[in-house]
Every structure is written in C-alpha cells, then in structure tokens.
Amino acid sequence: MVNDGRRKYYAQDYVFAEAEAIFASDEALFLEIANMADRDFPTPRQQGALIELRRRRLISEKDES
C-alpha cells in the first residue's frame, strides 16, 4: 500500500469541525492549535479552532504565522 501523504478532507468535515468549535472552551481551542504539526495544512478541527478563536477575537490574523 502506498501512502500518498495527507488524508483527503471534505467540505462537510470543515463545517462539522467549525460547528463543534463553537461549543468548545477557549482552553480547548488553544490546545487544538498548539498541537498543529503542519501549519500550512491544518486538519478540519484545527481550522475550526482557528476560525472560532478569531471570531472570539482571542487571536488575530497575524498570530497565525
């Protein structure tokens, strides 16, 4: 079996992850992004956490890099 790299995610994965992030605590969201291995290609949960933290104004666009 050949491993082609990253798992393929669907738009539905990102929608569900963003919806779950709405109910998560600030600490849980920060932990989610603290464990990012690849900042260029975040998982749906990590992307949802980033979006929610920005919405709550706990991080800014500049903080991502």
XYZ file of N, CA, C and O in Angstrom:
260
model
N 0.850 -1.181 0.000
C 0.000 0.000 0.000
C 0.892 1.240 0.000
O 1.816 1.358 0.790
N 0.579 2.165 -0.859
C 1.337 3.397 -0.986
C 0.635 4.492 -0.187
O -0.563 4.714 -0.340
N 1.397 5.170 0.649
C 0.846 6.279 1.428
C 1.094 7.569 0.655
O 2.229 7.973 0.455
N 0.007 8.204 0.197
C 0.127 9.410 -0.627
C 0.198 10.695 0.176
O 0.031 11.775 -0.352
N 0.420 10.605 1.472
C 0.558 11.814 2.276
C -0.672 12.117 3.095
O -1.214 11.245 3.756
N -1.102 13.349 3.007
C -2.212 13.818 3.841
C -3.534 13.146 3.475
O -3.783 12.813 2.326
N -4.381 13.021 4.484
C -5.724 12.489 4.297
C -6.557 13.520 3.550
O -6.397 14.720 3.736
N -7.458 13.059 2.710
C -8.338 13.952 1.974
C -9.523 14.314 2.861
O -10.190 13.449 3.416
N -9.778 15.611 3.014
C -10.909 16.086 3.798
C -11.952 16.674 2.862
O -11.636 17.193 1.796
N -13.191 16.597 3.284
C -14.307 17.130 2.511
C -14.824 18.395 3.174
O -14.567 18.651 4.348
N -15.590 19.179 2.433
C -16.151 20.418 2.978
C -16.994 20.133 4.212
O -16.988 20.903 5.175
N -17.681 19.016 4.208
C -18.508 18.618 5.348
C -17.674 18.475 6.618
O -18.117 18.850 7.700
N -16.453 17.959 6.497
C -15.565 17.815 7.654
C -15.269 19.173 8.288
O -15.259 19.309 9.510
N -15.018 20.169 7.446
C -14.712 21.507 7.952
C -15.944 22.163 8.580
O -15.836 22.837 9.597
N -17.112 21.951 7.995
C -18.347 22.523 8.537
C -18.637 21.940 9.915
O -18.950 22.670 10.864
N -18.538 20.623 10.040
C -18.796 19.976 11.327
C -17.777 20.404 12.378
O -18.123 20.648 13.536
N -16.517 20.513 11.998
C -15.473 20.911 12.945
C -15.685 22.344 13.421
O -15.495 22.649 14.601
N -16.091 23.220 12.507
C -16.349 24.608 12.894
C -17.553 24.693 13.836
O -17.543 25.456 14.801
N -18.568 23.873 13.585
C -19.747 23.851 14.463
C -19.373 23.331 15.856
O -19.853 23.852 16.864
N -18.525 22.319 15.932
C -18.088 21.793 17.223
C -17.266 22.822 17.992
O -17.335 22.899 19.212
N -16.482 23.606 17.274
C -15.618 24.596 17.915
C -16.424 25.689 18.615
O -15.955 26.262 19.600
N -17.619 25.940 18.150
C -18.463 26.967 18.764
C -18.736 26.636 20.227
O -18.777 27.518 21.078
N -18.882 25.353 20.534
C -19.221 24.927 21.889
C -17.996 24.624 22.759
O -18.144 24.338 23.938
N -16.806 24.687 22.184
C -15.584 24.382 22.928
C -15.133 25.577 23.764
O -15.394 26.727 23.419
N -14.434 25.275 24.849
C -13.896 26.347 25.685
C -12.672 26.959 25.004
O -12.085 26.369 24.093
N -12.298 28.141 25.462
C -11.107 28.798 24.924
C -9.874 27.915 25.098
O -9.061 27.781 24.188
N -9.753 27.303 26.250
C -8.597 26.455 26.537
C -8.535 25.270 25.574
O -7.462 24.941 25.059
N -9.664 24.651 25.310
C -9.696 23.508 24.390
C -9.293 23.931 22.979
O -8.583 23.201 22.284
N -9.726 25.113 22.568
C -9.371 25.608 21.238
C -7.878 25.911 21.143
O -7.241 25.594 20.137
N -7.325 26.521 22.195
C -5.887 26.804 22.187
C -5.078 25.507 22.185
O -4.040 25.419 21.528
N -5.536 24.499 22.894
C -4.843 23.201 22.890
C -4.884 22.570 21.508
O -3.919 21.936 21.080
N -5.992 22.737 20.824
C -6.125 22.166 19.481
C -5.101 22.773 18.527
O -4.456 22.060 17.769
N -4.925 24.080 18.567
C -3.966 24.694 17.644
C -2.527 24.558 18.147
O -1.594 24.640 17.367
N -2.348 24.334 19.436
C -0.994 24.144 19.963
C -0.390 22.836 19.456
O 0.829 22.702 19.369
N -1.233 21.885 19.101
C -0.767 20.578 18.638
C -0.672 20.478 17.127
O -0.591 19.381 16.579
N -0.665 21.613 16.445
C -0.585 21.596 14.983
C 0.802 21.163 14.536
O 1.794 21.802 14.865
N 0.853 20.092 13.758
C 2.125 19.623 13.225
C 2.470 20.331 11.915
O 3.621 20.615 11.629
N 1.456 20.616 11.119
C 1.657 21.248 9.821
C 0.796 22.499 9.750
O -0.410 22.425 9.541
N 1.396 23.651 9.926
C 0.634 24.901 9.954
C 0.119 25.318 8.580
O -0.780 26.128 8.469
N 0.685 24.767 7.517
C 0.218 25.101 6.176
C -1.047 24.342 5.794
O -1.834 24.809 4.989
N -1.240 23.152 6.379
C -2.394 22.319 6.057
C -3.034 21.803 7.343
O -2.858 20.644 7.712
N -3.783 22.669 8.045
C -4.410 22.227 9.303
C -5.536 21.233 9.039
O -6.166 21.245 7.976
N -5.784 20.382 10.024
C -6.915 19.463 9.941
C -8.208 20.270 10.091
O -8.163 21.430 10.497
N -9.342 19.674 9.780
C -10.597 20.416 9.958
C -10.799 20.916 11.387
O -11.262 22.039 11.591
N -10.449 20.101 12.393
C -10.606 20.537 13.790
C -9.712 21.731 14.101
O -10.112 22.661 14.786
N -8.495 21.707 13.592
C -7.571 22.812 13.827
C -8.042 24.072 13.103
O -7.975 25.163 13.651
N -8.532 23.901 11.884
C -9.042 25.052 11.137
C -10.261 25.638 11.832
O -10.400 26.853 11.945
N -11.147 24.772 12.333
C -12.318 25.237 13.064
C -11.934 25.985 14.326
O -12.538 27.002 14.671
N -10.909 25.492 15.013
C -10.430 26.165 16.226
C -9.868 27.545 15.895
O -10.137 28.521 16.603
N -9.101 27.640 14.821
C -8.548 28.937 14.408
C -9.658 29.933 14.073
O -9.617 31.089 14.493
N -10.652 29.463 13.333
C -11.766 30.341 12.950
C -12.520 30.821 14.182
O -12.848 32.008 14.304
N -12.773 29.905 15.112
C -13.528 30.280 16.309
C -12.734 31.222 17.207
O -13.282 32.167 17.768
N -11.431 31.007 17.338
C -10.605 31.908 18.150
C -10.555 33.302 17.531
O -10.555 34.301 18.239
N -10.532 33.369 16.208
C -10.580 34.680 15.547
C -11.931 35.338 15.760
O -12.016 36.543 15.972
N -13.006 34.542 15.684
C -14.343 35.087 15.888
C -14.490 35.648 17.294
O -15.101 36.696 17.493
N -13.889 34.959 18.275
C -13.934 35.430 19.666
C -12.928 36.545 19.925
O -12.838 37.071 21.018
N -12.150 36.885 18.913
C -11.120 37.928 18.971
C -10.037 37.630 20.014
O -9.525 38.526 20.681
N -9.697 36.347 20.141
C -8.623 35.944 21.043
C -7.289 35.844 20.316
O -6.235 35.869 20.940
N -7.349 35.718 18.991
C -6.150 35.786 18.155
C -6.491 36.648 16.953
O -7.654 36.820 16.595
N -5.459 37.155 16.312
C -5.667 37.951 15.106
C -5.076 37.203 13.923
O -4.440 36.166 14.074
N -5.263 37.736 12.748
C -4.715 37.121 11.542
C -3.196 37.005 11.622
O -2.619 36.054 11.162
N -2.540 37.992 12.220
C -1.080 37.987 12.323
C -0.570 36.910 13.269
O 0.538 36.450 13.118
N -1.382 36.487 14.239
C -0.954 35.489 15.214
C -0.812 34.101 14.619
O -0.150 33.253 15.197
N -1.415 33.852 13.462
C -1.390 32.515 12.879
C -0.002 32.099 12.435
O 0.390 30.960 12.560
N 0.798 33.007 11.922
C 2.117 32.633 11.377
C 3.180 32.501 12.435
O 3.051 32.709 13.561
